[in-house]
mmCIF file of C-alpha atoms in Angstrom:
data_model
loop_
_atom_site.group_PDB
_atom_site.id
_atom_site.type_symbol
_atom_site.label_atom_id
_atom_site.label_comp_id
_atom_site.label_asym_id
_atom_site.label_seq_id
_atom_site.Cartn_x
_atom_site.Cartn_y
_atom_site.Cartn_z
ATOM 1 C CA MET A 141 -61.974 29.852 -120.363
ATOM 2 C CA THR A 142 -60.085 26.396 -119.745
ATOM 3 C CA THR A 143 -61.470 23.395 -120.834
ATOM 4 C CA LEU A 144 -62.173 22.171 -117.006
ATOM 5 C CA SER A 145 -63.867 25.549 -116.136
ATOM 6 C CA ALA A 146 -65.989 25.268 -119.246
ATOM 7 C CA SER A 147 -67.125 21.858 -118.350
ATOM 8 C CA SER A 148 -67.820 22.869 -114.870
ATOM 9 C CA SER A 149 -70.057 25.749 -115.951
ATOM 10 C CA ARG A 150 -71.942 23.719 -118.492
ATOM 11 C CA PRO A 151 -75.520 22.836 -117.172
ATOM 12 C CA ALA A 152 -75.280 19.007 -115.761
ATOM 13 C CA ASP A 153 -77.505 16.626 -117.520
ATOM 14 C CA ALA A 154 -79.841 14.317 -115.704
ATOM 15 C CA GLY A 155 -77.337 11.462 -115.634
ATOM 16 C CA TYR A 156 -74.530 13.447 -114.227
ATOM 17 C CA ALA A 157 -76.981 14.867 -111.563
ATOM 18 C CA ALA A 158 -78.255 11.537 -110.629
ATOM 19 C CA ALA A 159 -74.537 10.183 -110.144
ATOM 20 C CA ALA A 160 -73.694 13.277 -108.117
ATOM 21 C CA THR A 161 -76.715 12.981 -106.006
ATOM 22 C CA LEU A 162 -75.986 9.395 -105.268
ATOM 23 C CA VAL A 163 -72.362 10.336 -104.104
ATOM 24 C CA ALA A 164 -73.954 13.044 -102.070
ATOM 25 C CA VAL A 165 -76.365 10.519 -100.401
ATOM 26 C CA VAL A 166 -73.414 8.158 -99.626
ATOM 27 C CA LEU A 167 -71.419 11.152 -98.132
ATOM 28 C CA PHE A 168 -74.282 12.008 -95.846
ATOM 29 C CA LEU A 169 -74.770 8.657 -94.577
ATOM 30 C CA VAL A 170 -71.080 8.250 -93.874
ATOM 31 C CA GLY A 171 -71.329 11.539 -91.940
ATOM 32 C CA TRP A 172 -74.476 10.170 -90.310
ATOM 33 C CA ALA A 173 -72.371 6.978 -89.272
ATOM 34 C CA ILE A 174 -69.424 9.179 -87.798
ATOM 35 C CA LEU A 175 -71.942 11.203 -85.655
ATOM 36 C CA HIS A 176 -72.330 7.712 -83.729
ATOM 37 C CA ARG A 177 -68.636 7.398 -83.000
ATOM 38 C CA GLY A 178 -65.807 8.911 -80.789
ATOM 39 C CA PHE A 179 -66.565 12.231 -79.079
ATOM 40 C CA PHE A 180 -69.801 12.868 -81.099
ATOM 41 C CA ALA A 181 -71.349 10.338 -78.911
ATOM 42 C CA HIS A 182 -70.511 11.964 -75.558
ATOM 43 C CA ASP A 183 -72.426 14.477 -73.655
ATOM 44 C CA GLN A 184 -75.526 14.389 -76.106
ATOM 45 C CA ILE A 185 -78.423 16.458 -75.225
ATOM 46 C CA VAL A 186 -81.363 14.676 -76.695
ATOM 47 C CA ASP A 187 -84.783 15.171 -77.303
ATOM 48 C CA THR A 188 -85.998 11.700 -78.359
ATOM 49 C CA PRO A 189 -87.398 10.915 -74.884
ATOM 50 C CA VAL A 190 -89.792 13.902 -75.372
ATOM 51 C CA TYR A 191 -90.786 12.605 -78.709
ATOM 52 C CA GLU A 192 -91.169 8.853 -77.309
ATOM 53 C CA ARG A 193 -93.634 10.034 -74.872
ATOM 54 C CA TYR A 194 -95.757 11.868 -77.434
ATOM 55 C CA GLY A 195 -95.524 8.643 -79.909
ATOM 56 C CA SER A 196 -95.984 6.215 -77.195
ATOM 57 C CA GLY A 197 -99.295 8.180 -75.924
ATOM 58 C CA ILE A 198 -100.790 8.009 -79.480
ATOM 59 C CA ASP A 199 -99.815 4.506 -80.171
ATOM 60 C CA SER A 200 -101.891 3.631 -76.808
ATOM 61 C CA GLY A 201 -104.827 5.689 -78.007
ATOM 62 C CA GLN A 202 -104.609 8.814 -76.320
ATOM 63 C CA VAL A 203 -105.397 12.203 -78.234
ATOM 64 C CA PRO A 204 -102.739 14.644 -78.515
ATOM 65 C CA TYR A 205 -103.341 18.064 -76.903
ATOM 66 C CA ARG A 206 -106.667 16.720 -75.173
ATOM 67 C CA ASP A 207 -104.906 13.699 -73.201
ATOM 68 C CA PHE A 208 -101.229 14.861 -72.794
ATOM 69 C CA ALA A 209 -99.682 18.317 -73.777
ATOM 70 C CA VAL A 210 -97.780 18.669 -76.946
ATOM 71 C CA GLU A 211 -94.983 21.293 -77.508
ATOM 72 C CA TYR A 212 -95.302 21.223 -81.483
ATOM 73 C CA PRO A 213 -97.672 21.547 -84.190
ATOM 74 C CA PRO A 214 -100.102 18.741 -85.487
ATOM 75 C CA GLY A 215 -97.888 18.286 -88.584
ATOM 76 C CA ALA A 216 -94.890 16.918 -86.406
ATOM 77 C CA LEU A 217 -96.954 13.980 -84.967
ATOM 78 C CA PRO A 218 -96.319 11.627 -87.750
ATOM 79 C CA VAL A 219 -92.634 11.673 -87.149
ATOM 80 C CA PHE A 220 -93.077 10.992 -83.405
ATOM 81 C CA VAL A 221 -95.622 8.114 -83.937
ATOM 82 C CA MET A 222 -94.194 6.098 -86.437
ATOM 83 C CA PRO A 223 -91.136 5.055 -84.620
ATOM 84 C CA ALA A 224 -93.375 4.180 -81.557
ATOM 85 C CA LEU A 225 -95.613 1.970 -83.743
ATOM 86 C CA GLY A 226 -95.867 -1.691 -82.201
ATOM 87 C CA GLY A 227 -95.243 -0.471 -78.856
ATOM 88 C CA ALA A 228 -91.182 0.367 -79.558
ATOM 89 C CA ARG A 229 -89.555 2.005 -76.599
ATOM 90 C CA GLY A 230 -86.102 3.044 -75.543
ATOM 91 C CA ASP A 231 -83.246 2.131 -77.980
ATOM 92 C CA THR A 232 -85.545 0.626 -80.646
ATOM 93 C CA TYR A 233 -87.482 3.782 -80.475
ATOM 94 C CA ARG A 234 -84.453 5.772 -80.951
ATOM 95 C CA ARG A 235 -82.957 3.680 -83.803
ATOM 96 C CA ARG A 236 -86.145 3.994 -85.701
ATOM 97 C CA PHE A 237 -86.376 7.716 -85.124
ATOM 98 C CA GLU A 238 -82.709 8.292 -86.135
ATOM 99 C CA ALA A 239 -83.437 5.920 -89.252
ATOM 100 C CA LEU A 240 -86.540 8.208 -90.223
ATOM 101 C CA MET A 241 -84.536 11.391 -89.806
ATOM 102 C CA ALA A 242 -81.619 9.843 -92.099
ATOM 103 C CA PHE A 243 -84.365 8.958 -94.632
ATOM 104 C CA LEU A 244 -85.489 12.579 -94.489
ATOM 105 C CA GLY A 245 -81.957 13.802 -94.976
ATOM 106 C CA GLU A 246 -81.538 11.752 -97.939
ATOM 107 C CA LEU A 247 -84.929 13.284 -99.520
ATOM 108 C CA LEU A 248 -83.640 16.498 -98.561
ATOM 109 C CA LEU A 249 -80.536 16.129 -100.810
ATOM 110 C CA ILE A 250 -82.579 14.715 -103.554
ATOM 111 C CA SER A 251 -84.844 17.770 -103.585
ATOM 112 C CA VAL A 252 -81.766 20.136 -103.658
ATOM 113 C CA ALA A 253 -80.322 18.219 -106.663
ATOM 114 C CA VAL A 254 -83.662 18.613 -108.517
ATOM 115 C CA ALA A 255 -84.010 22.320 -107.760
ATOM 116 C CA LEU A 256 -80.232 22.649 -108.848
ATOM 117 C CA VAL A 257 -81.125 20.932 -112.274
ATOM 118 C CA SER A 258 -84.021 23.233 -112.654
ATOM 119 C CA LEU A 259 -81.790 26.341 -112.167
ATOM 120 C CA GLY A 260 -79.450 25.120 -114.793
ATOM 121 C CA ALA A 261 -76.554 24.504 -112.465
ATOM 122 C CA GLY A 262 -73.098 23.637 -113.840
ATOM 123 C CA ARG A 263 -71.602 20.599 -112.609
ATOM 124 C CA GLY A 264 -69.142 22.535 -110.248
ATOM 125 C CA TRP A 265 -71.995 24.332 -108.768
ATOM 126 C CA LEU A 266 -73.855 21.019 -108.422
ATOM 127 C CA LEU A 267 -71.036 19.118 -106.831
ATOM 128 C CA ALA A 268 -70.275 22.036 -104.327
ATOM 129 C CA ALA A 269 -74.131 22.664 -103.267
ATOM 130 C CA LEU A 270 -74.666 18.894 -102.700
ATOM 131 C CA GLY A 271 -71.379 18.368 -100.930
ATOM 132 C CA LEU A 272 -72.288 21.219 -98.549
ATOM 133 C CA ALA A 273 -75.618 19.878 -97.978
ATOM 134 C CA ALA A 274 -74.328 16.226 -97.520
ATOM 135 C CA LEU A 275 -71.537 17.481 -94.868
ATOM 136 C CA ALA A 276 -73.840 20.242 -93.205
ATOM 137 C CA PRO A 277 -75.194 17.522 -90.344
ATOM 138 C CA LEU A 278 -71.622 16.368 -89.811
ATOM 139 C CA LEU A 279 -70.594 20.080 -89.273
ATOM 140 C CA LEU A 280 -73.268 20.980 -87.015
ATOM 141 C CA GLY A 281 -72.883 17.818 -84.735
ATOM 142 C CA PRO A 282 -74.953 14.998 -83.158
ATOM 143 C CA VAL A 283 -77.888 17.629 -82.525
ATOM 144 C CA VAL A 284 -79.122 16.443 -85.844
ATOM 145 C CA LEU A 285 -79.584 12.991 -84.522
ATOM 146 C CA SER A 286 -82.116 13.445 -81.951
ATOM 147 C CA ARG A 287 -84.387 16.569 -83.248
ATOM 148 C CA PHE A 288 -87.056 16.182 -85.718
ATOM 149 C CA ASP A 289 -86.272 19.431 -87.715
ATOM 150 C CA LEU A 290 -85.080 17.319 -90.773
ATOM 151 C CA TRP A 291 -88.817 16.823 -91.338
ATOM 152 C CA PRO A 292 -90.023 20.390 -91.996
ATOM 153 C CA ALA A 293 -86.622 21.086 -93.554
ATOM 154 C CA ALA A 294 -86.909 18.130 -96.098
ATOM 155 C CA LEU A 295 -90.689 19.374 -96.769
ATOM 156 C CA THR A 296 -89.445 23.053 -97.152
ATOM 157 C CA ALA A 297 -86.617 21.665 -99.893
ATOM 158 C CA VAL A 298 -89.500 19.524 -101.648
ATOM 159 C CA ALA A 299 -91.680 22.765 -101.640
ATOM 160 C CA LEU A 300 -88.779 24.988 -103.240
ATOM 161 C CA ALA A 301 -87.730 22.259 -105.788
ATOM 162 C CA ALA A 302 -91.482 22.104 -107.027
ATOM 163 C CA LEU A 303 -91.716 26.094 -107.161
ATOM 164 C CA VAL A 304 -88.576 26.534 -109.050
ATOM 165 C CA ARG A 305 -89.675 23.726 -111.486
ATOM 166 C CA ASP A 306 -93.008 25.690 -111.924
ATOM 167 C CA ARG A 307 -95.187 23.091 -110.284
ATOM 168 C CA LEU A 308 -96.574 25.835 -108.046
ATOM 169 C CA ARG A 309 -99.611 24.063 -106.720
ATOM 170 C CA LEU A 310 -97.593 21.290 -105.693
ATOM 171 C CA GLY A 311 -95.113 23.546 -104.062
ATOM 172 C CA HIS A 312 -97.684 25.344 -101.910
ATOM 173 C CA VAL A 313 -99.285 22.010 -100.796
ATOM 174 C CA VAL A 314 -96.006 20.773 -99.508
ATOM 175 C CA LEU A 315 -95.254 24.010 -98.033
ATOM 176 C CA GLY A 316 -98.412 23.855 -96.328
ATOM 177 C CA ALA A 317 -97.429 20.619 -94.709
ATOM 178 C CA ALA A 318 -93.928 22.216 -93.654
ATOM 179 C CA VAL A 319 -95.934 24.929 -91.797
ATOM 180 C CA ALA A 320 -98.070 22.289 -90.106
ATOM 181 C CA ALA A 321 -94.873 20.329 -89.308
ATOM 182 C CA LYS A 322 -92.988 23.509 -87.722
ATOM 183 C CA LEU A 323 -94.411 27.004 -87.983
ATOM 184 C CA TYR A 324 -91.063 28.562 -89.055
ATOM 185 C CA ALA A 325 -92.075 27.769 -92.634
ATOM 186 C CA ALA A 326 -95.002 30.271 -92.235
ATOM 187 C CA VAL A 327 -92.370 33.041 -93.137
ATOM 188 C CA LEU A 328 -91.986 31.609 -96.683
ATOM 189 C CA VAL A 329 -95.820 31.854 -97.291
ATOM 190 C CA PRO A 330 -95.818 35.343 -98.614
ATOM 191 C CA ILE A 331 -92.965 34.943 -100.763
ATOM 192 C CA ALA A 332 -94.266 31.879 -102.318
ATOM 193 C CA LEU A 333 -97.570 33.657 -102.938
ATOM 194 C CA VAL A 334 -96.141 36.772 -104.221
ATOM 195 C CA TYR A 335 -93.982 34.700 -106.753
ATOM 196 C CA VAL A 336 -97.310 32.848 -108.121
ATOM 197 C CA TRP A 337 -98.975 36.116 -108.392
ATOM 198 C CA ARG A 338 -96.259 37.861 -110.339
ATOM 199 C CA ARG A 339 -95.740 34.903 -112.481
ATOM 200 C CA ARG A 340 -99.196 33.438 -113.350
ATOM 201 C CA GLY A 341 -101.598 36.106 -111.964
ATOM 202 C CA GLY A 342 -104.032 36.573 -109.060
ATOM 203 C CA ARG A 343 -106.388 33.733 -109.809
ATOM 204 C CA GLU A 344 -103.367 31.213 -109.618
ATOM 205 C CA ALA A 345 -102.049 32.740 -106.383
ATOM 206 C CA LEU A 346 -105.619 32.442 -104.814
ATOM 207 C CA ILE A 347 -105.596 28.734 -105.763
ATOM 208 C CA CYS A 348 -102.070 28.056 -104.487
ATOM 209 C CA GLY A 349 -102.917 29.885 -101.227
ATOM 210 C CA GLY A 350 -106.300 28.024 -100.929
ATOM 211 C CA LEU A 351 -104.412 24.665 -101.305
ATOM 212 C CA LEU A 352 -101.756 25.458 -98.625
ATOM 213 C CA LEU A 353 -104.432 26.565 -96.215
ATOM 214 C CA ALA A 354 -106.364 23.429 -96.722
ATOM 215 C CA VAL A 355 -103.178 21.597 -95.910
ATOM 216 C CA VAL A 356 -102.827 23.475 -92.747
ATOM 217 C CA ALA A 357 -106.478 23.169 -91.866
ATOM 218 C CA ILE A 358 -106.505 19.335 -92.253
ATOM 219 C CA ALA A 359 -103.511 19.086 -89.668
ATOM 220 C CA PHE A 360 -104.841 21.510 -87.127
ATOM 221 C CA VAL A 361 -108.701 21.456 -87.329
ATOM 222 C CA PRO A 362 -109.349 17.930 -85.999
ATOM 223 C CA PHE A 363 -107.317 18.819 -82.853
ATOM 224 C CA LEU A 364 -109.058 22.272 -82.540
ATOM 225 C CA LEU A 365 -112.540 20.634 -82.603
ATOM 226 C CA VAL A 366 -111.602 18.073 -79.599
ATOM 227 C CA ALA A 367 -108.935 19.943 -77.896
ATOM 228 C CA PRO A 368 -108.933 23.780 -78.542
ATOM 229 C CA HIS A 369 -107.328 24.711 -75.337
ATOM 230 C CA GLY A 370 -104.453 22.255 -75.679
ATOM 231 C CA VAL A 371 -103.643 23.716 -79.283
ATOM 232 C CA TRP A 372 -103.672 26.999 -77.864
ATOM 233 C CA ASP A 373 -101.558 26.320 -75.005
ATOM 234 C CA SER A 374 -98.955 24.851 -77.559
ATOM 235 C CA LEU A 375 -98.912 27.860 -79.826
ATOM 236 C CA TRP A 376 -98.641 30.209 -76.652
ATOM 237 C CA ASN A 377 -95.963 28.202 -75.253
ATOM 238 C CA GLN A 378 -93.586 28.911 -78.293
ATOM 239 C CA ALA A 379 -94.812 32.696 -78.432
ATOM 240 C CA SER A 380 -94.347 33.547 -74.871
ATOM 241 C CA ARG A 381 -90.770 32.199 -74.397
ATOM 242 C CA PRO A 382 -88.370 34.420 -72.772
ATOM 243 C CA LEU A 383 -84.601 35.395 -74.231
ATOM 244 C CA GLN A 384 -82.993 31.793 -74.580
ATOM 245 C CA ILE A 385 -79.523 31.763 -73.651
ATOM 246 C CA GLU A 386 -78.258 30.975 -77.300
ATOM 247 C CA SER A 387 -79.853 33.919 -78.736
ATOM 248 C CA LEU A 388 -78.227 36.987 -80.163
ATOM 249 C CA GLY A 389 -79.406 39.352 -77.433
ATOM 250 C CA ALA A 390 -78.460 36.761 -74.675
ATOM 251 C CA GLY A 391 -74.794 36.522 -76.405
ATOM 252 C CA LEU A 392 -74.359 40.228 -76.084
ATOM 253 C CA LEU A 393 -75.616 40.267 -72.294
ATOM 254 C CA LEU A 394 -73.201 37.284 -71.721
ATOM 255 C CA VAL A 395 -70.387 38.997 -73.172
ATOM 256 C CA SER A 396 -71.222 42.185 -71.568
ATOM 257 C CA HIS A 397 -71.232 40.093 -68.444
ATOM 258 C CA HIS A 398 -67.732 38.959 -68.668
ATOM 259 C CA VAL A 399 -66.290 42.389 -70.104
ATOM 260 C CA PHE A 400 -68.066 44.813 -68.194
ATOM 261 C CA GLY A 401 -69.346 42.896 -64.940
ATOM 262 C CA THR A 402 -72.913 43.501 -65.815
ATOM 263 C CA GLY A 403 -75.346 41.107 -64.077
ATOM 264 C CA ALA A 404 -76.922 37.864 -65.595
ATOM 265 C CA THR A 405 -79.258 35.372 -64.136
ATOM 266 C CA MET A 406 -80.365 32.197 -65.786
ATOM 267 C CA GLU A 407 -83.693 30.543 -65.346
ATOM 268 C CA SER A 408 -85.004 27.204 -66.843
ATOM 269 C CA SER A 409 -88.453 27.362 -68.556
ATOM 270 C CA HIS A 410 -90.283 26.570 -71.615
ATOM 271 C CA GLY A 411 -87.886 23.638 -72.072
ATOM 272 C CA SER A 412 -84.754 25.740 -72.445
ATOM 273 C CA GLN A 413 -82.521 27.766 -70.293
ATOM 274 C CA ASN A 414 -82.934 31.572 -70.681
ATOM 275 C CA LEU A 415 -81.568 34.932 -69.296
ATOM 276 C CA ALA A 416 -84.108 36.617 -66.826
ATOM 277 C CA GLY A 417 -84.621 40.151 -65.705
ATOM 278 C CA THR A 418 -85.689 43.435 -66.897
ATOM 279 C CA THR A 419 -82.949 43.898 -69.295
ATOM 280 C CA ALA A 420 -83.187 40.356 -70.778
ATOM 281 C CA ASP A 421 -87.038 40.879 -71.278
ATOM 282 C CA ALA A 422 -86.296 44.154 -72.928
ATOM 283 C CA PHE A 423 -83.880 42.465 -75.191
ATOM 284 C CA ALA A 424 -86.596 39.840 -75.798
ATOM 285 C CA PHE A 425 -89.346 42.482 -76.816
ATOM 286 C CA ALA A 426 -86.751 44.387 -78.900
ATOM 287 C CA GLN A 427 -85.536 41.245 -80.909
ATOM 288 C CA SER A 428 -89.321 40.024 -81.482
ATOM 289 C CA VAL A 429 -89.941 43.763 -83.137
ATOM 290 C CA LEU A 430 -86.745 43.627 -85.026
ATOM 291 C CA GLN A 431 -87.523 40.221 -86.267
ATOM 292 C CA LEU A 432 -91.044 41.057 -87.287
ATOM 293 C CA SER A 433 -89.996 44.240 -89.062
ATOM 294 C CA ALA A 434 -87.017 42.404 -90.976
ATOM 295 C CA LEU A 435 -89.554 39.658 -92.155
ATOM 296 C CA VAL A 436 -92.023 42.291 -93.481
ATOM 297 C CA ALA A 437 -89.230 44.367 -95.007
ATOM 298 C CA ILE A 438 -87.840 41.275 -96.987
ATOM 299 C CA TRP A 439 -91.406 40.373 -98.131
ATOM 300 C CA LEU A 440 -91.919 43.991 -99.411
ATOM 301 C CA LEU A 441 -88.471 43.929 -100.981
ATOM 302 C CA PHE A 442 -89.275 40.745 -102.900
ATOM 303 C CA ALA A 443 -92.801 42.086 -103.901
ATOM 304 C CA ARG A 444 -91.159 45.142 -105.449
ATOM 305 C CA GLY A 445 -88.889 43.350 -107.779
ATOM 306 C CA PRO A 446 -89.073 40.913 -110.399
ATOM 307 C CA ALA A 447 -90.350 37.291 -109.626
ATOM 308 C CA THR A 448 -87.169 35.500 -110.752
ATOM 309 C CA LYS A 449 -86.135 32.054 -109.421
ATOM 310 C CA THR A 450 -83.132 33.667 -108.170
ATOM 311 C CA ARG A 451 -84.739 36.376 -106.215
ATOM 312 C CA LEU A 452 -87.120 33.632 -105.081
ATOM 313 C CA LEU A 453 -84.129 31.814 -103.259
ATOM 314 C CA TYR A 454 -82.612 34.890 -101.929
ATOM 315 C CA ALA A 455 -85.720 36.155 -100.398
ATOM 316 C CA THR A 456 -86.210 32.532 -99.024
ATOM 317 C CA ALA A 457 -82.820 32.380 -97.459
ATOM 318 C CA ALA A 458 -83.122 36.016 -96.360
ATOM 319 C CA ALA A 459 -86.333 35.341 -94.243
ATOM 320 C CA LEU A 460 -85.230 32.161 -92.842
ATOM 321 C CA VAL A 461 -82.099 33.684 -91.736
ATOM 322 C CA ALA A 462 -83.935 36.845 -90.342
ATOM 323 C CA PHE A 463 -86.108 34.619 -88.253
ATOM 324 C CA ILE A 464 -83.358 32.571 -86.978
ATOM 325 C CA ALA A 465 -80.780 35.279 -86.236
ATOM 326 C CA LEU A 466 -83.128 37.805 -84.784
ATOM 327 C CA GLY A 467 -85.453 35.807 -82.948
ATOM 328 C CA LYS A 468 -85.525 35.743 -79.127
ATOM 329 C CA VAL A 469 -85.035 32.023 -79.342
ATOM 330 C CA LEU A 470 -82.160 30.456 -81.463
ATOM 331 C CA SER A 471 -81.779 26.661 -80.539
ATOM 332 C CA PRO A 472 -78.747 24.802 -82.299
ATOM 333 C CA GLN A 473 -81.208 22.652 -84.415
ATOM 334 C CA PHE A 474 -82.598 25.792 -86.347
ATOM 335 C CA LEU A 475 -79.676 25.710 -88.451
ATOM 336 C CA ILE A 476 -80.891 22.525 -90.201
ATOM 337 C CA TRP A 477 -83.501 24.811 -91.793
ATOM 338 C CA LEU A 478 -80.821 26.505 -93.718
ATOM 339 C CA ILE A 479 -79.139 23.282 -95.136
ATOM 340 C CA PRO A 480 -81.491 22.776 -98.220
ATOM 341 C CA ILE A 481 -81.429 26.614 -98.858
ATOM 342 C CA VAL A 482 -78.229 28.105 -98.807
ATOM 343 C CA PRO A 483 -76.480 25.704 -101.347
ATOM 344 C CA LEU A 484 -79.087 27.028 -103.946
ATOM 345 C CA LEU A 485 -77.541 30.394 -103.841
ATOM 346 C CA ARG A 486 -75.017 30.940 -106.786
ATOM 347 C CA GLY A 487 -72.541 33.269 -107.719
ATOM 348 C CA ARG A 488 -69.867 35.116 -105.306
ATOM 349 C CA ARG A 489 -72.651 35.951 -102.957
ATOM 350 C CA GLY A 490 -73.721 32.214 -102.984
ATOM 351 C CA LEU A 491 -70.071 31.324 -102.113
ATOM 352 C CA THR A 492 -69.912 33.867 -99.313
ATOM 353 C CA ALA A 493 -73.175 32.521 -98.112
ATOM 354 C CA ALA A 494 -71.944 29.017 -98.125
ATOM 355 C CA MET A 495 -68.753 29.960 -96.127
ATOM 356 C CA LEU A 496 -70.866 31.784 -93.455
ATOM 357 C CA LEU A 497 -73.061 28.743 -93.084
ATOM 358 C CA VAL A 498 -70.018 26.628 -92.444
ATOM 359 C CA GLY A 499 -68.670 28.940 -89.830
ATOM 360 C CA ALA A 500 -72.053 29.262 -88.084
ATOM 361 C CA LEU A 501 -72.366 25.635 -88.156
ATOM 362 C CA VAL A 502 -69.109 24.714 -86.797
ATOM 363 C CA ALA A 503 -69.007 27.609 -84.168
ATOM 364 C CA THR A 504 -72.267 25.857 -83.152
ATOM 365 C CA GLN A 505 -70.688 22.498 -82.469
ATOM 366 C CA LEU A 506 -67.698 23.849 -80.700
ATOM 367 C CA TRP A 507 -70.011 24.515 -77.420
ATOM 368 C CA PHE A 508 -72.932 22.439 -78.200
ATOM 369 C CA PRO A 509 -73.544 19.820 -76.596
ATOM 370 C CA TYR A 510 -70.160 19.329 -75.039
ATOM 371 C CA ARG A 511 -69.972 22.774 -73.326
ATOM 372 C CA TYR A 512 -73.698 23.672 -73.221
ATOM 373 C CA TRP A 513 -73.944 23.267 -69.283
ATOM 374 C CA ASP A 514 -70.897 25.377 -68.814
ATOM 375 C CA LEU A 515 -72.532 28.188 -70.743
ATOM 376 C CA ALA A 516 -76.101 27.793 -69.091
ATOM 377 C CA LEU A 517 -74.970 27.140 -65.650
ATOM 378 C CA HIS A 518 -71.648 28.995 -65.111
ATOM 379 C CA PHE A 519 -71.795 31.630 -68.063
ATOM 380 C CA GLY A 520 -68.353 30.233 -69.285
ATOM 381 C CA THR A 521 -66.273 32.872 -71.000
ATOM 382 C CA LEU A 522 -65.484 30.878 -73.972
ATOM 383 C CA GLU A 523 -68.602 29.363 -74.496
ATOM 384 C CA SER A 524 -70.265 32.917 -74.278
ATOM 385 C CA TRP A 525 -68.030 34.246 -76.993
ATOM 386 C CA LEU A 526 -68.604 31.223 -79.237
ATOM 387 C CA VAL A 527 -72.245 31.798 -78.919
ATOM 388 C CA LEU A 528 -72.022 35.830 -79.887
ATOM 389 C CA LEU A 529 -69.478 34.555 -82.924
ATOM 390 C CA ARG A 530 -72.140 32.180 -84.293
ATOM 391 C CA ASP A 531 -74.857 34.870 -83.991
ATOM 392 C CA LEU A 532 -72.725 37.346 -85.511
ATOM 393 C CA ALA A 533 -72.031 34.891 -88.594
ATOM 394 C CA LEU A 534 -75.871 34.456 -88.952
ATOM 395 C CA LEU A 535 -76.116 38.374 -88.978
ATOM 396 C CA ALA A 536 -73.483 38.521 -91.680
ATOM 397 C CA LEU A 537 -75.238 35.702 -93.607
ATOM 398 C CA LEU A 538 -78.426 38.093 -93.432
ATOM 399 C CA TRP A 539 -76.576 40.968 -94.783
ATOM 400 C CA VAL A 540 -75.150 38.801 -97.764
ATOM 401 C CA VAL A 541 -78.518 37.339 -98.825
ATOM 402 C CA VAL A 542 -80.501 40.658 -98.449
ATOM 403 C CA ARG A 543 -78.017 42.248 -100.594
ATOM 404 C CA GLY A 544 -78.571 39.444 -103.198
ATOM 405 C CA LEU A 545 -82.376 40.164 -102.867
ATOM 406 C CA VAL A 546 -81.850 44.034 -103.561
ATOM 407 C CA ASP A 547 -79.415 43.476 -106.371
ATOM 408 C CA ARG A 548 -80.549 45.889 -109.131
ATOM 409 C CA ASP A 549 -79.604 43.275 -111.971
ATOM 410 C CA PRO A 550 -81.011 39.930 -110.805
ATOM 411 C CA GLU A 551 -80.642 38.414 -114.051
ATOM 412 C CA ARG A 552 -76.895 39.349 -113.865
ATOM 413 C CA LEU A 553 -76.808 37.631 -110.525
ATOM 414 C CA ALA A 554 -78.451 34.587 -111.674
ATOM 415 C CA ALA A 555 -75.868 34.320 -114.226
ATOM 416 C CA GLY A 556 -72.962 34.913 -111.964
ATOM 417 C CA GLY A 557 -71.385 31.774 -112.092
ATOM 418 C CA PRO A 558 -71.241 28.530 -109.982
ATOM 419 C CA ALA A 559 -70.673 28.910 -106.310
#
């Protein structure tokens, strides 16, 4: 082993990790600034006007779910209302919201660094992982500026960092906040509870589960009391969505449309563009069944093996990728959820997973937002193939992380070297 490789594989000390994190934060902010310049600033498709409407309503004294409909769960409301305080509107609201998302991106990076140090990451792995997490928003494109997904992603990163540092109760409290912010984080709850059960016993798992449920209840119960129908409509609106045009099933149908001349019809509903018709509905149902089956299989795979930190991270990545790749809805911002997870995977599989994530991020930016309407309105040939390419990259990523989860020697995997 050379001196350089030995130095790179030696666990990074706190001082080195702090310096590397600072560099990553600066790199992230440079990328954030670049996303406001040049071609990144053109043809944007933004959600901030929707968030501004929610925040302004709350700032003026209206009650969400009762006085106006809200698409997202209650835990998302803080990041909508904070930029609106004091009557901020328009560009002021947008700038405040983007500054808040940038702060959450920095928090995500710090959490990734904390988790890496707790995992005993060497200097090479630490630098590569933080570099990937810092540059990922630039690779994905300007969608990160106008979506609130850095909020649940940062909470998930904090929760994982707490779990790998054996701060199990804190981890479940923060994971509960992530679930309340965006429901996708619920797919990690069975994994986290099994992890505690296997390491600390049933009593501790019950305590952690109770803390998580308490946080979710604190977010939901007040609104369930004053506006139960509004909360239910919000949840049902998400569950009843049709086959969104960027999903795996839609990608297959669009490519079939170009290759074999099969029919395709687009309808706008639920805040997105979707494929309509009997075949599209069948694909949506099949994907929902497949998604749930894959999640259950991943939970059982994790429960049947040792509760190591390495397997915890692979199970977390597998559950999130399965939820994203196999769902009937796959919006570009969903890839933000993977930014704090994939860099934590080590060894050759970790490197392969990182490369596939980079491919999925770049493939998404090649058509969103710049060519999105060519896809949605005209079923553009190039855009259809790019969507399918991105979705297939996510399927390959799912295969890689599931293989890591079922590895027969997880301790060998944990010692597989830096990514």
